mmCIF file of C-alpha atoms in Angstrom:
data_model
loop_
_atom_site.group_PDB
_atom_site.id
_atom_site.type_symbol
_atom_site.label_atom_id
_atom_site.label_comp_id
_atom_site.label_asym_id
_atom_site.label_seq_id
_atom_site.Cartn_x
_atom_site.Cartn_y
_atom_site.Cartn_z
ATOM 1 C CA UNK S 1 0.000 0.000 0.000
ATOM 2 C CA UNK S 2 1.711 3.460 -0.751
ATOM 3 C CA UNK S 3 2.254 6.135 1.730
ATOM 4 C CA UNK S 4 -0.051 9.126 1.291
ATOM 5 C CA UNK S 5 -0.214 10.225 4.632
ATOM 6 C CA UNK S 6 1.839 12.457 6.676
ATOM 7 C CA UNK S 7 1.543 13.385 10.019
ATOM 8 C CA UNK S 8 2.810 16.986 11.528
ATOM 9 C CA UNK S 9 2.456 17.948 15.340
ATOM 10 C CA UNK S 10 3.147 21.489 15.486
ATOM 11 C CA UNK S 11 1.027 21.834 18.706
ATOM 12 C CA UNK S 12 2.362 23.755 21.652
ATOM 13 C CA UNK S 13 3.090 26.634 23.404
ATOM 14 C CA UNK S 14 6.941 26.952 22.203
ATOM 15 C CA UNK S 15 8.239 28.106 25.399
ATOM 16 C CA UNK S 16 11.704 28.499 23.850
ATOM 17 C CA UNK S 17 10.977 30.755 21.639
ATOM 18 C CA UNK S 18 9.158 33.322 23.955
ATOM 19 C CA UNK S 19 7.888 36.122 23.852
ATOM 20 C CA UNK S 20 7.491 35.770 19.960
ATOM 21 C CA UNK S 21 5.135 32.741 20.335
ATOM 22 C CA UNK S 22 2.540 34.562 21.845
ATOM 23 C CA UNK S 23 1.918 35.797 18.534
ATOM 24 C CA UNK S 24 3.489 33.365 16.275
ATOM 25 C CA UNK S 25 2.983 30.147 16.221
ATOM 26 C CA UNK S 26 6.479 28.130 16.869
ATOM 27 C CA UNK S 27 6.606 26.327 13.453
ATOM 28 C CA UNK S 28 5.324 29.626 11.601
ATOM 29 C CA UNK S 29 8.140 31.664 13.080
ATOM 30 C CA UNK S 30 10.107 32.480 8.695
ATOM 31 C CA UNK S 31 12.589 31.157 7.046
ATOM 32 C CA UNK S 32 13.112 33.287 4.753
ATOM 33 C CA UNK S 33 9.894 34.288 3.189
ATOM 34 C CA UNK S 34 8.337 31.206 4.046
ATOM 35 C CA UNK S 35 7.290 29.699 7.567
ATOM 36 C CA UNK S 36 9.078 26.589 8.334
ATOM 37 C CA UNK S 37 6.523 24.184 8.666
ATOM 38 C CA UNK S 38 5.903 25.289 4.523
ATOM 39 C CA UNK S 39 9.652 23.475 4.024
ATOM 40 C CA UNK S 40 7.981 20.212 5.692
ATOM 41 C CA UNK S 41 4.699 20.259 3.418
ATOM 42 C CA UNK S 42 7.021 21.165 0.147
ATOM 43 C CA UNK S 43 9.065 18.154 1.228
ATOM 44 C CA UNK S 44 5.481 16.113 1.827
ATOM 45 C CA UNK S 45 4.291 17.004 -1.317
ATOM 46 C CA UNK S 46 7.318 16.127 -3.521
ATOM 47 C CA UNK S 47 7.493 12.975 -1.695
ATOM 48 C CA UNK S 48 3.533 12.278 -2.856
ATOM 49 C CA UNK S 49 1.664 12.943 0.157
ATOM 50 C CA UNK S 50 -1.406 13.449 -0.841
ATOM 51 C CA UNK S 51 -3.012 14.068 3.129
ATOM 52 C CA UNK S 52 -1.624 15.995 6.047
ATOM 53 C CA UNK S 53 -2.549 15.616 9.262
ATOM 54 C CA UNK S 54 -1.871 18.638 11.409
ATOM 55 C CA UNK S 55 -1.681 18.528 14.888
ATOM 56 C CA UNK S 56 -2.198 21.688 16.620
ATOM 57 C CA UNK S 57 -3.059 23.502 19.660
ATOM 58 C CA UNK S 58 -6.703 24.602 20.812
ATOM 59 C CA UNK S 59 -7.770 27.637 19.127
ATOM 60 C CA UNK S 60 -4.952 27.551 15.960
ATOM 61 C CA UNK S 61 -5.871 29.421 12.759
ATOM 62 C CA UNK S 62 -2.414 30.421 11.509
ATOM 63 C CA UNK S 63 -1.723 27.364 9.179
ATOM 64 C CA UNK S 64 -5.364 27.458 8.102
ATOM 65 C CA UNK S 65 -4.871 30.843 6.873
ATOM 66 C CA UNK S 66 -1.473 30.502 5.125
ATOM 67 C CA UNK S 67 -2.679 26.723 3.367
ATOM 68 C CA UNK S 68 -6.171 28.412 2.737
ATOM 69 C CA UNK S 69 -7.263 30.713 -0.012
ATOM 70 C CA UNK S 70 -7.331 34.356 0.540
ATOM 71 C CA UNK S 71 -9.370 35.562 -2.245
ATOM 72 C CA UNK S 72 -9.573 39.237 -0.691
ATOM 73 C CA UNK S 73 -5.544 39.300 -1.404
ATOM 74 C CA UNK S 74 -6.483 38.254 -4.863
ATOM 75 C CA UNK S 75 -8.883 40.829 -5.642
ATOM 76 C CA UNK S 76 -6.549 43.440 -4.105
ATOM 77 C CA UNK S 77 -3.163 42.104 -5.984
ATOM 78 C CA UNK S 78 -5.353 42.509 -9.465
ATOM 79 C CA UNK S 79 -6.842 45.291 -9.079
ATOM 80 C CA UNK S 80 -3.339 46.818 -8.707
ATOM 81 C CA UNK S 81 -2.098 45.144 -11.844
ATOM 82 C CA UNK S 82 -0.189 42.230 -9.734
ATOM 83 C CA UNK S 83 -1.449 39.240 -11.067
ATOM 84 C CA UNK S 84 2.321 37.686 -11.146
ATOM 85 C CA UNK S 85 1.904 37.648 -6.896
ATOM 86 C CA UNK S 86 -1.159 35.410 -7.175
ATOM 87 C CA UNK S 87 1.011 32.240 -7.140
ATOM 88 C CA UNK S 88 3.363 32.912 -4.709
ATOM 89 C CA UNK S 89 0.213 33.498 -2.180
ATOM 90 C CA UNK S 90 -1.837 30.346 -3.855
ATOM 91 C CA UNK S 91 -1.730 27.061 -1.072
ATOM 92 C CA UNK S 92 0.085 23.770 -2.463
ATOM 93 C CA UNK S 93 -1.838 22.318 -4.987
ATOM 94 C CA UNK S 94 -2.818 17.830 -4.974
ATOM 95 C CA UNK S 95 -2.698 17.797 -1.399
ATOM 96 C CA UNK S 96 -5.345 18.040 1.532
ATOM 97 C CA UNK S 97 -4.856 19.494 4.805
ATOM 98 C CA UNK S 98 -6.726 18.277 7.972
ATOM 99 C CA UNK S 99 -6.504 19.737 10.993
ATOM 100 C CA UNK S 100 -6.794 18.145 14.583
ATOM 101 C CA UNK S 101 -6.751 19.667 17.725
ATOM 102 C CA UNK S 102 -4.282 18.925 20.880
ATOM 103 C CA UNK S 103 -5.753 19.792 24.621
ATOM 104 C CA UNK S 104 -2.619 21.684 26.025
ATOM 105 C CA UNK S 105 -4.592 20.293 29.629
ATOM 106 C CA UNK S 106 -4.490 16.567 28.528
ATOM 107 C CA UNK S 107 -1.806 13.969 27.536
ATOM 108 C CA UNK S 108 1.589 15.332 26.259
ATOM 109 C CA UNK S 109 4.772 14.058 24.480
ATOM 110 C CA UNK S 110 5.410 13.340 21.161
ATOM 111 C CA UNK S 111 3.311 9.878 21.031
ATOM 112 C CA UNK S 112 0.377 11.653 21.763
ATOM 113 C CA UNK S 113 -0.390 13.797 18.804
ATOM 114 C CA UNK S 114 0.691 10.550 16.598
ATOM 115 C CA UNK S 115 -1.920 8.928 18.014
ATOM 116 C CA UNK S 116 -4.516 11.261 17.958
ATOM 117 C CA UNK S 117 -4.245 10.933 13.914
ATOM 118 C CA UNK S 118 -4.277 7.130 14.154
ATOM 119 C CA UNK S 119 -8.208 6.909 13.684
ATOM 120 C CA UNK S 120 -7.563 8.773 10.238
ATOM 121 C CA UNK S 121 -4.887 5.807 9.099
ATOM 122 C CA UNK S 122 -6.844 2.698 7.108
ATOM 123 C CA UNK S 123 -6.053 -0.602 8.295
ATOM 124 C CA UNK S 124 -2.497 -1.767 7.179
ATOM 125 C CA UNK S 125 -1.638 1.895 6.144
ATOM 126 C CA UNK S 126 1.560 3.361 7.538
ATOM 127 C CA UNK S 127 2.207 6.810 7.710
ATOM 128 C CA UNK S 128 5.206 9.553 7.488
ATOM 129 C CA UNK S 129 5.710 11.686 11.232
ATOM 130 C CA UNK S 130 7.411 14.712 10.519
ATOM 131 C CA UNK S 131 7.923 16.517 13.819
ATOM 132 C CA UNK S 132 7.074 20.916 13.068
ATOM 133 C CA UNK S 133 9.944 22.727 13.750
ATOM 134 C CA UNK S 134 13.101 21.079 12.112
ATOM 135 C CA UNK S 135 13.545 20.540 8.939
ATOM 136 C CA UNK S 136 16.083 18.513 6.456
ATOM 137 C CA UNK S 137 17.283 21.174 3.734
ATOM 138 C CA UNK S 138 18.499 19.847 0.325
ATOM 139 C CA UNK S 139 19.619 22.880 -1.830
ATOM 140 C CA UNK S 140 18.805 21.279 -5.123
ATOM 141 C CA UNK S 141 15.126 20.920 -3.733
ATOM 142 C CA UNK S 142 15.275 16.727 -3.495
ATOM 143 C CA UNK S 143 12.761 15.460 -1.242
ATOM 144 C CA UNK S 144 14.128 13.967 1.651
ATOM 145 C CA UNK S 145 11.182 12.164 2.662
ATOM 146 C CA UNK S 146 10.716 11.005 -1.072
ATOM 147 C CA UNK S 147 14.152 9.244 -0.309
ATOM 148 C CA UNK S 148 13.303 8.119 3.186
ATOM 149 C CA UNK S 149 10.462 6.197 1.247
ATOM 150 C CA UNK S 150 12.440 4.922 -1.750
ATOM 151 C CA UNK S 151 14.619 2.974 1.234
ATOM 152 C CA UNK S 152 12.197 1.599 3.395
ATOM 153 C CA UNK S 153 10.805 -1.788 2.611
ATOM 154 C CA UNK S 154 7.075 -2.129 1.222
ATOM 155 C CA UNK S 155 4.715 -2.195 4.990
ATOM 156 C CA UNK S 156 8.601 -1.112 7.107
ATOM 157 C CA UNK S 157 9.619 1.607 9.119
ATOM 158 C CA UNK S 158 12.160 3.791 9.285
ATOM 159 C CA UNK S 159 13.749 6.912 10.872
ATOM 160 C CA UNK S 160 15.900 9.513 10.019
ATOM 161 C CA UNK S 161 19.425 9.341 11.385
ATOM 162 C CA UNK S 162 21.699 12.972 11.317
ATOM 163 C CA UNK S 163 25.324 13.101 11.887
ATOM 164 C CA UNK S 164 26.668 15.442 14.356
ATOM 165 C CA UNK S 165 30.368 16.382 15.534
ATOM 166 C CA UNK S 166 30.672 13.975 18.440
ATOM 167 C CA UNK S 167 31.292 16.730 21.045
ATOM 168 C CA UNK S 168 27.754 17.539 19.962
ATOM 169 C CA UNK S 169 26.051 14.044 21.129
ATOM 170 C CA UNK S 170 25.400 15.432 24.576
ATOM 171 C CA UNK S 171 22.483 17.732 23.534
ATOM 172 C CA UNK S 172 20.441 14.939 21.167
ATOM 173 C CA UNK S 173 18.665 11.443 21.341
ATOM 174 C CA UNK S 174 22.078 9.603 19.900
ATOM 175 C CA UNK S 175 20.908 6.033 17.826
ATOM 176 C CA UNK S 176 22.592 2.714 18.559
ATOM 177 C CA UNK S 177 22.298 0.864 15.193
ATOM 178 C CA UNK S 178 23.700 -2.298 13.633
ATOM 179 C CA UNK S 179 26.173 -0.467 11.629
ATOM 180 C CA UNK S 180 26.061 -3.747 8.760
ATOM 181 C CA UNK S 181 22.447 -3.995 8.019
ATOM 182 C CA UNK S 182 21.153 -0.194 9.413
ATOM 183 C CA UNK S 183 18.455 -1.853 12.176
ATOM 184 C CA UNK S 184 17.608 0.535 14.689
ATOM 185 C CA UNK S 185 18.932 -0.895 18.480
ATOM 186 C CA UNK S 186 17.752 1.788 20.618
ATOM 187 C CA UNK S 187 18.213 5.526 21.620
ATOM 188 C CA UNK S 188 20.585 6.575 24.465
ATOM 189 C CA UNK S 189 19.066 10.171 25.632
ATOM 190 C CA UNK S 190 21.783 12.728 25.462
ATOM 191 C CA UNK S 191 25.574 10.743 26.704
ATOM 192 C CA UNK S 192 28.484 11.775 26.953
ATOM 193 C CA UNK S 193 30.772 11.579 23.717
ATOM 194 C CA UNK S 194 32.517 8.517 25.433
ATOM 195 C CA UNK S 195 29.354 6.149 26.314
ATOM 196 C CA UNK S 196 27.570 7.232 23.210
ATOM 197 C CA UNK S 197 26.997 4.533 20.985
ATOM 198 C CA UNK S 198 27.217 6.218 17.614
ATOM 199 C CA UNK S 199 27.735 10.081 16.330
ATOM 200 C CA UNK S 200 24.264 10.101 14.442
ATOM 201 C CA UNK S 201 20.863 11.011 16.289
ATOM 202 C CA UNK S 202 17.079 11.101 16.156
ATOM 203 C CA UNK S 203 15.361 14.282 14.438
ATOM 204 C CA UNK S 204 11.865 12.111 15.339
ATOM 205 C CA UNK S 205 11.103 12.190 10.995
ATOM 206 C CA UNK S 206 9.863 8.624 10.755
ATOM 207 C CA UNK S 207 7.768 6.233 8.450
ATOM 208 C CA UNK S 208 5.548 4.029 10.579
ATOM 209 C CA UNK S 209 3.333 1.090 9.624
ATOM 210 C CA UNK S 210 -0.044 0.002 10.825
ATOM 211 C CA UNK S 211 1.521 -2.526 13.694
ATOM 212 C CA UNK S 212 3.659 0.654 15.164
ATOM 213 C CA UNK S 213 1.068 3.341 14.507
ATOM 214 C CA UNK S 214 -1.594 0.750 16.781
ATOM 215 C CA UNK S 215 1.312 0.262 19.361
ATOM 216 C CA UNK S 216 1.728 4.273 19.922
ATOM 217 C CA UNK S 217 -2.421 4.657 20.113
ATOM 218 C CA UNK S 218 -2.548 1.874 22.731
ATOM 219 C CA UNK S 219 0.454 3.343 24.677
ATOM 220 C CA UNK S 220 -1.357 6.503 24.957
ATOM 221 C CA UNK S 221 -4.327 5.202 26.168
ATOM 222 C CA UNK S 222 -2.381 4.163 28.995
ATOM 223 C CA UNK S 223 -2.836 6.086 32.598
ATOM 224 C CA UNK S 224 1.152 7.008 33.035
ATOM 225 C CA UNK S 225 2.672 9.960 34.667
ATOM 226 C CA UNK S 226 4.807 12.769 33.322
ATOM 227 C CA UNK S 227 5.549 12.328 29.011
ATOM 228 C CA UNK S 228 4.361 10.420 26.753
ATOM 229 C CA UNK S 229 7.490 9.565 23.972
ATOM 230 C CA UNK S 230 6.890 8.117 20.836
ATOM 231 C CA UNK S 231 10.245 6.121 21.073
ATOM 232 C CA UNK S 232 8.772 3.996 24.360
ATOM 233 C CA UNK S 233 6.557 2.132 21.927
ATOM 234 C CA UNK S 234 9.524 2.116 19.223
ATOM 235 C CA UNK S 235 11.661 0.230 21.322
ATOM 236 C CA UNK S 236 9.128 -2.339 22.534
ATOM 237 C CA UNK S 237 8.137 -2.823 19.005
ATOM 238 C CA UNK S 238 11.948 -3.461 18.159
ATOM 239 C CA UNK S 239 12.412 -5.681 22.091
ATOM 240 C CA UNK S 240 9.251 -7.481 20.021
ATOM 241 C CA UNK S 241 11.451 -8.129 16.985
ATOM 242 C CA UNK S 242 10.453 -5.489 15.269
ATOM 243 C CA UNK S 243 12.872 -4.123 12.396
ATOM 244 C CA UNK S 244 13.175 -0.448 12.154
ATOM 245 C CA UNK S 245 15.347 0.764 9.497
ATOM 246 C CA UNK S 246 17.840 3.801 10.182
ATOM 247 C CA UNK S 247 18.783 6.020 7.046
ATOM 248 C CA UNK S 248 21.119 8.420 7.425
ATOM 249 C CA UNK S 249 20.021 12.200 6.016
ATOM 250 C CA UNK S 250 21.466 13.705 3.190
ATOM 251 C CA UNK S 251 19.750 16.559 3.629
ATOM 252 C CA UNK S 252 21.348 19.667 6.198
ATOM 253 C CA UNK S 253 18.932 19.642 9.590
ATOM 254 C CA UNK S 254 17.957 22.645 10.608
ATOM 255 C CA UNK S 255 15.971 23.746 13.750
ATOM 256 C CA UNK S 256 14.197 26.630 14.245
ATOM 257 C CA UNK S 257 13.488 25.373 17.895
ATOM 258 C CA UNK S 258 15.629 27.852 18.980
ATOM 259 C CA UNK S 259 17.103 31.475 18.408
ATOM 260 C CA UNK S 260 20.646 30.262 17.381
ATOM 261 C CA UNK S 261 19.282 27.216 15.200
ATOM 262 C CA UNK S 262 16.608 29.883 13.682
ATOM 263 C CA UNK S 263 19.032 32.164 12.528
ATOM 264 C CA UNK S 264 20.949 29.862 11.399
ATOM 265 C CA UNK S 265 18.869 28.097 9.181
ATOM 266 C CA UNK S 266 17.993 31.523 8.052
ATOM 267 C CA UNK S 267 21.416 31.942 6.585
ATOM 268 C CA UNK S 268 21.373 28.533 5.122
ATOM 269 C CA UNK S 269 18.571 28.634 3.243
ATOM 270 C CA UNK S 270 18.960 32.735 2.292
ATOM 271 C CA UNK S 271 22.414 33.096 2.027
ATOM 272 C CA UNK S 272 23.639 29.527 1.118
ATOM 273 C CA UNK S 273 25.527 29.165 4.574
ATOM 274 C CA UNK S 274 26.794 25.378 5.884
#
């Protein structure tokens, strides 16, 4: 069955990037003249998504408005003889966008907007999970998701895997891996560079089948305390004998998560920065 789903959580109060996200949402905040969830949807739609799921907060209009026609801008851009500026403000064309809302009050982690958009998956359908405010960046506009697919076996999974400088390891999930055949092991939460089993970590952009997409609905259903995080029900898929496949990006990750990563991807994707 071919992917044509995608999943986006992009709800949240984006504490990190205070004050600005009490106006902006966190993966609206530009890069360049674009918000930086629009980088995640271009790379959807190349890819041949045909249905997003958006997760977002209680109350969110923002993403509505910039994937939504705004035929008042229309009218106004032709009526002062600037038709050209019509297609830069028309939303991405072939694909749907759904909406779902996220109860800031209820569950929380990144499982639990995954599983909210498991109803919307048909049986034996997986689905991509494209976490809001990163991003891979390929200059020469390849789809990095389109390739994710490409290498993950018909009904698989699969997750991202970026390389970082190892006295960077401290700060990320880091993935242990079988280096010969790529199968995901487990993630070590931020080690030091000596314990940590590899130099490439989780950026939480996945492809999921139906068996691990029903695993992360029923762990969320659970009563726990504190987070719910989507790679709990990962690793007891893969404790289960589960294969999950690890690719390694060849896109440049960027996060607008914070100030420093912001601005930097800024002067990637503007200025043609590394």
């Amino acid at each position: 069955m071919p992917i044509t789903k995608a999943i986006i959580p992009v709800a949240g109060w984006g504490t990190r990037r205070l004050p600005i996200t009490k106006a902006i949402e966190k993966c609206m905040l530009p890069i360049g003249n674009r918000p930086l969830v629009d980088y995640i949807v271009r790379d959807c739609i190349k890819a041949g998504i045909a249905d997003i799921y958006f997760v977002v907060s209680k109350g969110s209009s923002q993403l509505q408005q910039y994937f939504g026609d705004n035929e008042e801008l229309n009218q106004f851009l032709r009526y002062n003889g600037k038709e050209s500026m019509i297609e830069l403000a028309r939303p991405p064309q072939n694909v749907r966008f759904h909406y779902i809302e996220q109860d800031p009050n209820q569950k929380y982690g990144s499982a639990v907007p995954v599983a909210l958009a498991f109803p919307f998956l048909q049986k034996g359908e997986s689905a991509a999970v494209m976490m809001g405010d990163d991003f891979l960046y390929n200059p020469d506009g390849a789809s990095e998701l389109a390739r994710l697919m490409g290498l993950t076996p018909e009904g698989g999974n699969s997750m991202v895997a970026v390389q970082v400088a190892p006295n960077e390891v401290s700060r990320y999930g880091v993935i242990q891996f079988n280096e010969d055949t790529g199968a995901f092991e487990q993630i070590v939460e931020k080690p030091q560079p000596a314990q940590a089993p590899s130099n490439y970590i989780n950026v939480s952009k996945y492809i999921l089948n139906y068996d691990v997409m029903t695993r992360v609905h029923n762990y969320c259903d659970l009563e726990l305390s504190g987070e719910y995080n989507l790679t709990d029900p990962i690793n007891q898929y893969v404790l289960d004998n589960g294969i999950v496949q690890v690719v390694p990006a060849q896109g440049q990750y960027l996060d607008g998560g914070s100030v420093h990563g912001w601005l930097h991807a800024n002067n990637v994707v503007v200025n043609g920065a590394q």
